Amino acid sequence: MHTKTIAELAAGLRDKAFSSEELTRETLARIRQHNEATNSFITVSDELALAQAREADRKLAAGEAGPLTGIPIAQKDIFCTDGVLTTCGSRMLENFIAPYDATVIRRFGQAGAVMVGKTNMDEFAMGSSNETSYYGPVRNPWDLDSVPGGSSGGSAAAVAALMVPGATGTDTGGSIRQPAALCGITGLKPTYGRVSRYGMIAFASSLDQAGPLARTAEDAALMLNAMAGFDERDSTSIEREVPDYSAELNRDLQGLKIGLPKEYFSEGLDDAVARVIEAAIDEYRKLGAEVVEISLPNSNLAVPVYYVVAPAECSSNLSRFDGVRFGHRCEDPRDLEDLYKRSRGEGFGAEVKRRIMIGTYALSAGYYDAYYLKAQKIRHLISDDFRQAFDKVDVIMGPTSPGTAFKLGEKTDDPITMYLSDIYTIAVNLAGLPGMSVPAGQVNGLPVGLQIIGNYFDESRLLNVAHRFQQVTDHHRQIPSGFA
Amino acid sequence: MSVDKSDIEKIAHLARLQIDEADVADYTTHLANILDLVAQMNSVDTEHVTPMAHPMDAVQRLREDVVTETNQREHFQAIAPQVEDGLYLVPRVIE
């Protein structure tokens, strides 16, 4: 059962080939079997999952089921889940039983999905390798000595290891797309404002966006159908009709205009990865697409801008963790200042502290114009580059990541090297655009992801473009040995 | 960009973060490197560029000023480190 996609499992449930309870029990057993190797889950919610599965079986029997009813899904541990431990990968929230549901959790619940657990992640989603988690690094199912990418590394590894058919992630600078690429699965970061951020523990509020990780574009569409939509509890949620993301999957790609930014194929890109991406573009030519070179001239500024905007917003957002109302509190504080400083010093890990420090510096008196304001201006230039490109092309393609999965510990000593693993994904967040990563092949047994960037609210087209590729290729069907 | 020990201590205080003395050297190096990376922004003339606040130029939604949430104080305080009579307890601030 574990090799089936969400769409196939949904058909099996409808045809009564198996019940959701049977499927859920098997999924939980498979998580128990493989979690020691990958460390994908922080919490496995057996009892809750089985209760949800039995409720799903009742709905299926009553003919009240939707496409996700009874399907086991893993939730990134960044989403507050009522009555369930929600750690955000941090010691700060080691004891945090969330008192309410994030909108994403609520919507999966309404769709009848079964939550089997909460997945490991970089602490507060700050990382590109899942090594900053307080709960230990996640290992890549394709090579257990390599990272799965981050920050949604636990979700990506859980899907790649066939522990769950789908999982949620969040993407602030590439945290869905990059782990999807490194683990050989399909991931989608929607347009900013498409999916509610309510109850999703905030990192950088102007960039954060939740989305699905699955094995196919078809499954990602089913998940996005449940996730997307206006929410008055998120002040940046966009009030706009949600299309049926499954409806356009099979649309013909004849005449599709693909732009290849020359800046995404220059120095820093691994040669073998470049060849895999070029082969994928050739498949699109065969499908009738027209390929043109474009330029995104401010691409080189995306990483510098991001490392002002994201830390600035993080330092502000994480000021809520004060040891007073919830989360970690230090022992025997001398006074209030000691309580704040030690609770935060003990509760946060090194990378989170580093980013809080950078952000605090950038926002401190006298520096606002030189850093945050300057960054927000260049952000406008970066977003204008995309606007001009989308006047000429329908989608933009390139590599998701400059290389394949790197070894655990390889980049932990040098934050800058780690930051540069997101050079192709960050600009998409700064502009607020939707982006996907789909498996495009392998280099030395490790997966390579093709990034597809779309115009605002063009998720249907991205899914269509990814789905047609998956109809003529089998990169997304590869399974890491040891997890068959 | 040079950052020294006193800068690190000042920033850590502003952020209400306790930093181990042994880690100050690492913070100094890493922050200086990150600020060097960020300094690439200075190569761009942005005098006539407006800062981007939202990708779709959305503005803050307003709502009627009416109560929409119910009081869940006990529920929320159940996860607090220390409470008494519905109040969050912290060390004495005023002697």
Coordinates of C-alpha atoms in Angstrom, one line a residue:
Chain A
M1 CA 0.0 0.0 0.0
H2 CA 2.9 2.4 0.8
T3 CA 3.9 2.6 -2.9
K4 CA 0.6 4.1 -3.9
T5 CA 0.0 7.8 -4.5
I6 CA -2.7 9.8 -2.8
A7 CA -4.9 9.6 -5.9
E8 CA -4.5 5.8 -6.0
L9 CA -5.1 5.4 -2.3
A10 CA -8.3 7.5 -2.6
A11 CA -9.5 5.2 -5.3
G12 CA -8.8 2.2 -3.1
L13 CA -10.7 3.7 -0.2
R14 CA -13.7 4.5 -2.5
D15 CA -13.7 1.0 -4.0
K16 CA -13.4 -0.5 -0.5
A17 CA -10.2 -2.3 -1.4
F18 CA -9.1 -1.4 2.1
S19 CA -10.3 0.9 5.0
S20 CA -8.7 4.0 6.2
E21 CA -8.1 2.3 9.5
E22 CA -6.2 -0.5 7.7
L23 CA -4.2 2.1 5.7
T24 CA -3.5 4.2 8.8
R25 CA -2.3 1.1 10.8
E26 CA 0.0 0.2 7.9
T27 CA 1.3 3.7 7.6
L28 CA 2.0 3.9 11.4
A29 CA 3.8 0.6 11.2
R30 CA 5.9 1.8 8.3
I31 CA 6.8 5.0 10.2
R32 CA 7.9 2.9 13.2
Q33 CA 10.0 0.7 10.9
H34 CA 11.8 3.6 9.1
N35 CA 11.9 6.5 11.5
E36 CA 15.0 5.4 13.3
A37 CA 16.9 5.6 10.0
T38 CA 15.7 9.0 8.8
N39 CA 14.5 10.8 12.0
S40 CA 11.6 12.3 9.9
F41 CA 9.1 12.5 12.8
I42 CA 9.2 14.4 16.0
T43 CA 5.8 13.2 17.1
V44 CA 3.8 10.2 15.8
S45 CA 0.2 10.6 16.8
D46 CA -1.1 7.0 16.8
E47 CA -4.2 7.4 18.8
L48 CA -5.4 10.6 17.1
A49 CA -4.7 9.1 13.7
L50 CA -6.7 5.9 14.4
A51 CA -9.6 8.0 15.7
Q52 CA -9.5 10.2 12.6
A53 CA -9.3 7.1 10.4
R54 CA -12.4 5.5 12.0
E55 CA -14.2 8.8 11.5
A56 CA -13.0 8.8 7.8
D57 CA -14.3 5.2 7.4
R58 CA -17.7 6.3 8.7
K59 CA -17.7 9.2 6.1
L60 CA -16.6 6.9 3.3
A61 CA -19.4 4.4 4.2
A62 CA -21.9 7.2 4.3
G63 CA -20.9 8.6 1.0
E64 CA -19.7 11.9 2.5
A65 CA -16.0 11.4 1.5
G66 CA -13.8 13.8 -0.5
P67 CA -10.6 13.1 -2.3
L68 CA -8.5 13.3 0.9
T69 CA -10.9 11.5 3.3
G70 CA -9.0 8.7 5.1
I71 CA -5.6 9.6 3.5
P72 CA -2.6 9.7 6.0
I73 CA -0.8 13.0 5.9
A74 CA 2.2 14.2 8.0
Q75 CA 2.2 17.8 9.2
K76 CA 5.4 19.8 9.5
D77 CA 5.9 20.6 13.2
I78 CA 5.5 24.3 12.5
F79 CA 1.7 24.1 12.4
C80 CA 0.0 24.5 15.8
T81 CA -2.1 21.3 16.4
D82 CA -4.7 21.5 19.2
G83 CA -3.7 19.1 22.0
V84 CA -0.6 17.9 20.2
L85 CA 3.1 18.7 20.9
T86 CA 4.2 21.4 18.5
T87 CA 7.9 22.1 18.8
C88 CA 8.9 23.9 15.6
G89 CA 12.2 22.0 15.9
S90 CA 13.2 24.0 19.0
R91 CA 14.0 23.3 22.6
M92 CA 12.0 26.5 23.2
L93 CA 8.8 24.7 22.5
E94 CA 9.8 21.2 23.8
N95 CA 6.8 21.3 26.2
F96 CA 4.4 23.3 24.0
I97 CA 1.1 21.5 23.6
A98 CA -0.7 23.9 21.1
P99 CA -4.0 25.2 22.4
Y100 CA -5.5 25.6 19.0
D101 CA -5.3 24.4 15.4
A102 CA -3.6 26.2 12.6
T103 CA -5.9 26.9 9.6
V104 CA -3.9 24.4 7.5
I105 CA -4.5 21.7 10.2
R106 CA -8.2 22.6 10.4
R107 CA -8.6 22.4 6.6
F108 CA -7.0 19.0 6.4
G109 CA -9.3 17.9 9.2
Q110 CA -12.3 19.2 7.3
A111 CA -11.2 17.3 4.2
G112 CA -11.1 14.1 6.3
A113 CA -7.4 13.6 6.1
V114 CA -5.7 11.5 8.9
M115 CA -2.8 13.2 10.6
V116 CA -0.2 10.5 11.4
G117 CA 2.4 12.8 13.0
K118 CA 4.5 16.0 13.1
T119 CA 7.6 16.1 11.0
N120 CA 11.1 17.2 12.0
M121 CA 12.4 20.5 10.6
D122 CA 15.2 23.0 11.0
E123 CA 14.6 25.0 14.2
F124 CA 12.0 27.7 13.5
A125 CA 12.4 26.8 9.8
M126 CA 15.9 28.4 9.8
G127 CA 18.1 26.2 7.8
S128 CA 18.7 24.5 4.5
S129 CA 19.8 21.0 5.7
N130 CA 17.6 20.1 8.7
E131 CA 20.7 20.1 10.9
T132 CA 19.6 22.9 13.1
S133 CA 16.7 20.9 14.7
Y134 CA 17.0 20.4 18.4
Y135 CA 15.6 16.9 17.8
G136 CA 18.5 15.8 15.7
P137 CA 19.2 16.0 12.0
V138 CA 17.0 14.2 9.4
R139 CA 18.8 11.9 7.1
N140 CA 18.2 11.7 3.3
P141 CA 16.6 8.3 2.3
W142 CA 18.8 8.3 -0.8
D143 CA 22.0 8.5 1.3
L144 CA 21.7 8.3 5.0
D145 CA 25.0 10.2 5.4
S146 CA 23.6 13.2 3.5
V147 CA 21.1 15.9 4.4
P148 CA 17.5 15.9 3.2
G149 CA 17.6 19.7 2.6
G150 CA 15.6 22.0 4.8
S151 CA 13.8 23.4 6.4
S152 CA 10.9 20.9 5.6
G153 CA 13.5 18.1 5.7
G154 CA 11.4 15.7 7.8
S155 CA 8.4 16.0 5.5
A156 CA 10.5 15.5 2.4
A157 CA 12.3 12.5 3.8
A158 CA 9.0 11.0 5.1
V159 CA 7.5 11.2 1.6
A160 CA 10.7 10.0 -0.2
A161 CA 11.0 7.0 2.1
L162 CA 7.3 6.1 1.4
M163 CA 6.4 6.6 5.0
V164 CA 3.5 8.8 4.0
P165 CA 2.0 9.7 0.6
G166 CA 2.0 13.4 1.4
A167 CA 3.2 15.9 3.9
T168 CA 3.0 19.7 4.4
G169 CA 5.9 22.1 4.4
T170 CA 6.5 25.8 4.6
D171 CA 8.8 27.8 2.4
T172 CA 10.4 31.1 3.4
G173 CA 13.5 30.9 1.1
G174 CA 13.2 27.5 -0.5
S175 CA 12.2 25.3 2.4
I176 CA 9.7 23.2 0.4
R177 CA 11.4 23.2 -3.0
Q178 CA 15.0 22.6 -1.9
P179 CA 14.2 19.5 0.3
A180 CA 11.8 18.2 -2.4
A181 CA 14.7 18.5 -4.9
L182 CA 17.2 16.8 -2.6
C183 CA 14.9 14.0 -1.7
G184 CA 13.5 13.4 -5.2
I185 CA 9.9 14.3 -4.7
T186 CA 7.4 17.0 -5.8
G187 CA 6.9 20.2 -3.8
L188 CA 5.0 23.4 -4.3
K189 CA 5.3 26.8 -2.7
P190 CA 2.1 28.7 -3.5
T191 CA 1.7 32.4 -4.2
Y192 CA 2.2 34.5 -1.0
G193 CA -1.3 34.9 0.5
R194 CA -2.8 31.8 -1.1
V195 CA -2.6 29.5 2.0
S196 CA -3.4 30.9 5.4
R197 CA -0.5 31.5 7.8
Y198 CA -2.8 31.4 10.9
G199 CA -1.3 29.1 13.5
M200 CA 1.8 28.5 11.4
I201 CA 4.6 29.6 13.7
A202 CA 6.0 32.7 12.1
F203 CA 9.6 33.0 10.9
A204 CA 9.6 35.9 8.3
S205 CA 6.0 36.9 7.9
S206 CA 6.4 38.7 4.5
L207 CA 7.9 35.5 3.0
D208 CA 6.4 32.5 4.8
Q209 CA 4.0 30.3 2.8
A210 CA 2.8 26.8 3.3
G211 CA 2.4 24.1 0.6
P212 CA 2.3 20.4 -0.2
L213 CA 5.1 17.8 -0.6
A214 CA 4.0 14.7 -2.4
R215 CA 5.3 12.2 -5.0
T216 CA 3.3 13.5 -7.9
A217 CA 2.0 16.8 -9.2
E218 CA -1.5 15.2 -9.2
D219 CA -1.2 14.6 -5.5
A220 CA 0.2 18.1 -4.8
A221 CA -2.9 19.4 -6.5
L222 CA -5.2 17.4 -4.3
M223 CA -3.4 18.7 -1.2
L224 CA -3.4 22.3 -2.4
N225 CA -7.2 22.0 -3.1
A226 CA -7.6 21.4 0.7
M227 CA -5.0 24.0 1.8
A228 CA -5.7 27.1 -0.3
G229 CA -8.3 29.7 0.4
F230 CA -9.0 33.0 2.1
D231 CA -8.8 33.2 5.9
E232 CA -9.8 36.3 7.8
R233 CA -7.5 35.2 10.6
D234 CA -4.4 35.9 8.4
S235 CA -4.2 39.6 7.7
T236 CA -2.2 38.9 4.5
S237 CA -4.5 36.2 3.1
I238 CA -5.7 37.1 -0.3
E239 CA -9.5 37.1 -1.0
R240 CA -9.6 35.4 -4.3
E241 CA -11.4 32.4 -5.7
V242 CA -9.6 29.1 -5.5
P243 CA -9.7 27.1 -8.7
D244 CA -9.9 23.3 -8.8
Y245 CA -6.2 22.6 -9.0
S246 CA -6.8 19.1 -10.4
A247 CA -8.9 20.4 -13.4
E248 CA -6.1 21.6 -15.6
L249 CA -3.5 18.9 -15.0
N250 CA -3.8 17.4 -18.5
R251 CA -3.8 20.5 -20.5
D252 CA -1.7 20.3 -23.7
L253 CA 1.7 22.1 -23.4
Q254 CA 1.9 22.9 -27.2
G255 CA 3.0 26.5 -27.5
L256 CA 3.9 26.9 -23.8
K257 CA 6.6 29.5 -23.5
I258 CA 9.4 28.6 -21.1
G259 CA 12.0 31.2 -20.0
L260 CA 15.4 30.1 -18.9
P261 CA 17.1 32.8 -16.8
K262 CA 20.8 32.9 -17.9
E263 CA 21.7 33.9 -14.3
Y264 CA 20.5 30.4 -13.1
F265 CA 22.9 28.6 -15.4
S266 CA 26.1 30.4 -14.6
E267 CA 28.9 29.9 -12.1
G268 CA 28.2 27.9 -9.0
L269 CA 25.9 25.4 -10.7
D270 CA 27.2 21.9 -10.7
D271 CA 27.9 20.7 -14.3
A272 CA 26.2 17.3 -13.9
V273 CA 23.1 19.0 -12.4
A274 CA 23.1 21.4 -15.3
R275 CA 23.0 18.5 -17.8
V276 CA 20.1 16.9 -15.9
I277 CA 18.2 20.2 -16.1
E278 CA 19.0 20.7 -19.8
A279 CA 17.7 17.1 -20.5
A280 CA 14.4 18.0 -18.7
I281 CA 14.1 21.1 -20.8
D282 CA 14.5 19.0 -23.9
E283 CA 11.6 16.8 -22.7
Y284 CA 9.5 20.0 -22.6
R285 CA 10.6 20.8 -26.2
K286 CA 9.3 17.4 -27.2
L287 CA 6.0 18.2 -25.5
G288 CA 5.7 21.3 -27.8
A289 CA 7.0 24.0 -25.5
E290 CA 9.1 26.9 -26.9
V291 CA 12.2 27.7 -24.9
V292 CA 13.7 31.2 -24.7
E293 CA 16.6 32.7 -22.8
I294 CA 15.6 35.4 -20.4
S295 CA 17.4 37.6 -17.8
L296 CA 16.7 38.3 -14.2
P297 CA 19.4 40.8 -13.8
N298 CA 19.1 41.3 -10.0
S299 CA 19.3 37.6 -9.2
N300 CA 22.7 38.0 -7.5
L301 CA 21.1 40.3 -4.9
A302 CA 18.5 37.9 -3.7
V303 CA 20.6 36.2 -1.1
P304 CA 21.9 39.5 0.4
V305 CA 18.4 41.0 0.5
Y306 CA 17.0 37.8 2.1
Y307 CA 19.6 37.9 4.9
V308 CA 18.3 41.3 5.9
V309 CA 14.6 40.8 5.5
A310 CA 14.3 37.3 6.9
P311 CA 16.4 37.9 10.1
A312 CA 14.8 41.3 10.7
E313 CA 11.3 39.8 10.6
C314 CA 12.5 36.7 12.6
S315 CA 14.0 38.9 15.4
S316 CA 10.7 40.7 15.7
N317 CA 8.5 37.5 15.5
L318 CA 10.6 35.5 17.9
S319 CA 10.4 38.2 20.6
R320 CA 7.2 36.5 21.6
F321 CA 9.2 33.7 23.1
D322 CA 9.9 35.3 26.5
G323 CA 9.6 32.5 29.0
V324 CA 6.5 34.0 30.5
R325 CA 3.4 32.8 28.7
F326 CA 4.4 29.5 27.1
G327 CA 7.5 27.6 26.1
H328 CA 10.9 27.2 27.9
R329 CA 11.6 29.1 31.1
C330 CA 15.0 29.0 32.8
E331 CA 15.4 27.8 36.3
D332 CA 15.5 30.3 39.2
P333 CA 15.6 33.6 37.3
R334 CA 17.2 36.4 39.4
D335 CA 15.0 39.1 37.9
L336 CA 12.8 39.7 34.8
E337 CA 15.8 40.5 32.5
D338 CA 17.6 37.4 33.6
L339 CA 14.4 35.4 32.9
Y340 CA 14.1 36.8 29.4
K341 CA 17.8 36.4 28.6
R342 CA 18.4 32.9 30.0
S343 CA 15.1 31.5 28.8
R344 CA 15.9 32.6 25.3
G345 CA 19.6 31.8 25.4
E346 CA 18.8 28.3 26.5
G347 CA 15.7 27.8 24.4
F348 CA 17.1 28.8 21.0
G349 CA 19.9 27.1 19.1
A350 CA 22.9 28.6 17.4
E351 CA 21.4 29.4 14.0
V352 CA 18.3 30.9 15.4
K353 CA 20.3 33.1 17.8
R354 CA 22.6 34.2 14.9
R355 CA 19.6 35.3 12.8
I356 CA 18.0 37.1 15.8
M357 CA 21.3 38.9 16.3
I358 CA 21.5 39.9 12.6
G359 CA 17.9 41.1 12.6
T360 CA 18.2 43.0 15.8
Y361 CA 21.3 44.7 14.4
A362 CA 19.6 45.6 11.1
L363 CA 16.6 47.0 13.0
S364 CA 18.5 48.9 15.7
A365 CA 18.4 52.6 15.9
G366 CA 20.1 54.3 13.0
Y367 CA 20.4 51.3 10.8
Y368 CA 16.8 50.8 9.5
D369 CA 17.3 52.8 6.2
A370 CA 20.6 51.2 5.4
Y371 CA 19.4 47.6 5.9
Y372 CA 15.7 46.8 6.0
L373 CA 14.5 49.7 3.9
K374 CA 17.3 49.2 1.4
A375 CA 16.5 45.5 1.2
Q376 CA 12.8 46.2 0.6
K377 CA 13.7 48.5 -2.3
I378 CA 15.9 46.0 -4.0
R379 CA 13.1 43.5 -3.4
H380 CA 11.0 45.7 -5.6
L381 CA 13.7 45.5 -8.3
I382 CA 13.8 41.7 -8.0
S383 CA 10.1 41.4 -8.3
D384 CA 10.1 43.8 -11.3
D385 CA 12.6 41.4 -13.1
F386 CA 10.0 38.7 -12.8
R387 CA 7.1 40.9 -13.9
Q388 CA 9.0 41.8 -17.1
A389 CA 9.9 38.1 -17.7
F390 CA 6.3 37.0 -17.4
D391 CA 5.3 39.5 -20.1
K392 CA 7.3 37.2 -22.4
V393 CA 7.0 33.7 -21.0
D394 CA 4.4 31.5 -19.2
V395 CA 6.8 29.8 -16.8
I396 CA 10.4 30.1 -15.8
M397 CA 12.6 27.0 -15.4
G398 CA 16.0 26.2 -13.9
P399 CA 17.6 24.1 -11.2
T400 CA 16.1 24.1 -7.7
S401 CA 19.4 23.8 -6.0
P402 CA 23.0 24.3 -7.3
G403 CA 24.0 20.7 -6.3
T404 CA 22.6 17.4 -5.0
A405 CA 22.3 16.5 -1.3
F406 CA 25.5 17.3 0.6
K407 CA 26.9 15.3 3.5
L408 CA 25.8 15.9 7.1
G409 CA 28.2 18.4 8.7
E410 CA 29.6 19.5 5.4
K411 CA 28.3 23.1 5.6
T412 CA 27.5 23.5 9.3
D413 CA 30.7 25.5 10.1
D414 CA 30.1 28.2 7.6
P415 CA 26.7 29.9 7.5
I416 CA 27.4 31.7 4.3
T417 CA 28.1 28.5 2.3
M418 CA 24.8 27.0 3.8
Y419 CA 22.9 30.2 2.8
L420 CA 24.1 29.9 -0.8
S421 CA 22.4 26.5 -1.2
D422 CA 19.2 28.5 -1.6
I423 CA 20.4 30.9 -4.4
Y424 CA 17.8 29.8 -6.9
T425 CA 14.8 29.6 -4.6
I426 CA 15.0 32.8 -2.5
A427 CA 14.1 35.3 -5.2
V428 CA 10.7 33.6 -5.7
N429 CA 9.8 34.2 -2.0
L430 CA 11.0 37.8 -2.2
A431 CA 8.7 38.4 -5.2
G432 CA 5.9 36.3 -3.6
L433 CA 5.5 34.1 -6.6
P434 CA 4.6 30.4 -6.7
G435 CA 7.3 27.8 -7.4
M436 CA 7.6 24.1 -7.7
S437 CA 10.3 21.5 -7.7
V438 CA 9.9 18.2 -9.6
P439 CA 12.3 15.3 -9.9
A440 CA 14.3 15.6 -13.1
G441 CA 16.9 12.8 -12.8
Q442 CA 19.9 11.9 -10.7
V443 CA 23.6 12.5 -10.4
N444 CA 25.6 9.7 -8.7
G445 CA 22.4 8.2 -7.3
L446 CA 21.2 11.5 -5.8
P447 CA 18.0 13.3 -7.0
V448 CA 18.0 16.5 -8.9
G449 CA 15.1 18.9 -8.9
L450 CA 13.8 21.0 -11.8
Q451 CA 12.4 24.3 -10.5
I452 CA 9.3 25.7 -12.2
I453 CA 8.3 29.3 -11.4
G454 CA 4.9 30.7 -12.3
N455 CA 3.2 34.1 -12.3
Y456 CA 1.1 35.1 -9.4
F457 CA -1.8 32.7 -8.6
D458 CA -0.8 30.5 -11.6
E459 CA -0.5 27.3 -9.4
S460 CA -2.8 25.5 -11.8
R461 CA -0.4 26.0 -14.7
L462 CA 2.6 24.9 -12.6
L463 CA 0.8 21.7 -11.6
N464 CA -0.2 21.2 -15.3
V465 CA 3.4 21.7 -16.5
A466 CA 4.7 19.4 -13.8
H467 CA 2.1 16.7 -14.4
R468 CA 2.6 16.5 -18.1
F469 CA 6.3 16.0 -17.5
Q470 CA 5.6 13.2 -15.0
Q471 CA 3.4 11.5 -17.7
V472 CA 6.4 11.1 -20.0
T473 CA 9.2 10.6 -17.4
D474 CA 9.7 8.2 -14.4
H475 CA 12.1 10.3 -12.3
H476 CA 9.3 10.8 -9.7
R477 CA 8.8 7.0 -9.5
Q478 CA 12.3 6.2 -8.3
I479 CA 12.5 4.8 -4.8
P480 CA 15.6 4.8 -2.6
S481 CA 17.0 1.4 -2.0
G482 CA 16.2 0.2 1.5
F483 CA 12.8 1.9 1.4
A484 CA 11.1 -0.1 -1.4
Chain B
M1 CA 32.3 45.2 7.9
S2 CA 33.9 45.0 11.3
V3 CA 32.0 43.9 14.4
D4 CA 33.7 43.8 17.8
K5 CA 32.9 42.2 21.1
S6 CA 31.1 45.2 22.5
D7 CA 28.8 45.3 19.4
I8 CA 27.9 41.6 20.0
E9 CA 27.2 42.3 23.7
K10 CA 25.1 45.3 22.8
I11 CA 23.0 43.4 20.2
A12 CA 22.6 40.4 22.5
H13 CA 21.3 42.7 25.2
L14 CA 18.8 44.4 22.8
A15 CA 17.6 41.0 21.7
R16 CA 17.4 39.8 25.3
L17 CA 19.6 36.9 24.5
Q18 CA 22.2 35.3 26.8
I19 CA 25.3 34.5 24.8
D20 CA 28.0 32.3 26.2
E21 CA 31.3 34.1 26.6
A22 CA 33.0 31.3 24.7
D23 CA 30.7 31.9 21.7
V24 CA 31.3 35.6 21.3
A25 CA 34.3 35.1 19.0
D26 CA 32.2 32.9 16.7
Y27 CA 29.3 35.4 16.6
T28 CA 31.8 38.2 15.8
T29 CA 33.1 36.3 12.8
H30 CA 29.8 35.1 11.5
L31 CA 28.0 38.4 11.9
A32 CA 30.8 40.2 10.1
N33 CA 30.7 37.7 7.3
I34 CA 26.9 38.0 6.9
L35 CA 27.1 41.8 7.0
D36 CA 29.8 41.6 4.2
L37 CA 27.4 39.5 2.2
V38 CA 24.6 42.0 2.8
A39 CA 26.8 44.9 1.8
Q40 CA 26.5 43.8 -1.8
M41 CA 23.2 45.7 -1.7
N42 CA 25.2 49.0 -1.6
S43 CA 26.2 48.5 -5.3
V44 CA 22.6 49.3 -6.3
D45 CA 21.2 52.8 -6.7
T46 CA 17.8 52.7 -5.1
E47 CA 17.1 56.4 -4.8
H48 CA 14.0 56.4 -6.9
V49 CA 12.7 52.9 -6.0
T50 CA 9.8 52.5 -3.6
P51 CA 10.2 49.8 -0.9
M52 CA 8.0 46.7 -1.5
A53 CA 5.6 46.1 1.4
H54 CA 3.5 43.3 -0.2
P55 CA 3.9 41.5 -3.6
M56 CA 0.3 42.3 -4.6
D57 CA 0.3 45.7 -3.0
A58 CA -2.4 44.6 -0.7
V59 CA -3.4 46.9 2.1
Q60 CA -4.4 46.0 5.6
R61 CA -8.0 44.8 5.8
L62 CA -10.2 46.5 8.4
R63 CA -13.1 45.0 10.3
E64 CA -15.9 46.3 12.6
D65 CA -14.6 47.0 16.1
V66 CA -16.7 44.3 17.7
V67 CA -15.7 41.3 19.9
T68 CA -15.1 38.3 17.8
E69 CA -13.2 36.0 20.1
T70 CA -14.3 34.3 23.3
N71 CA -12.3 34.4 26.5
Q72 CA -10.1 31.3 26.7
R73 CA -7.8 32.5 29.5
E74 CA -7.8 29.3 31.5
H75 CA -7.2 27.2 28.3
F76 CA -4.2 29.3 27.3
Q77 CA -2.8 29.6 30.7
A78 CA -2.7 25.9 31.1
I79 CA 0.5 25.8 29.2
A80 CA 2.2 28.8 31.0
P81 CA 5.3 28.1 33.1
Q82 CA 3.8 29.9 36.2
V83 CA 0.4 31.4 36.8
E84 CA -1.6 32.4 39.9
D85 CA -5.2 33.7 40.1
G86 CA -5.3 34.1 36.3
L87 CA -2.1 36.1 36.2
Y88 CA 1.3 35.2 34.7
L89 CA 4.0 35.2 37.3
V90 CA 7.4 36.7 36.8
P91 CA 10.2 37.7 39.2
R92 CA 9.4 40.9 41.2
V93 CA 10.0 44.0 39.1
I94 CA 9.2 46.7 41.7
E95 CA 10.8 46.4 45.1

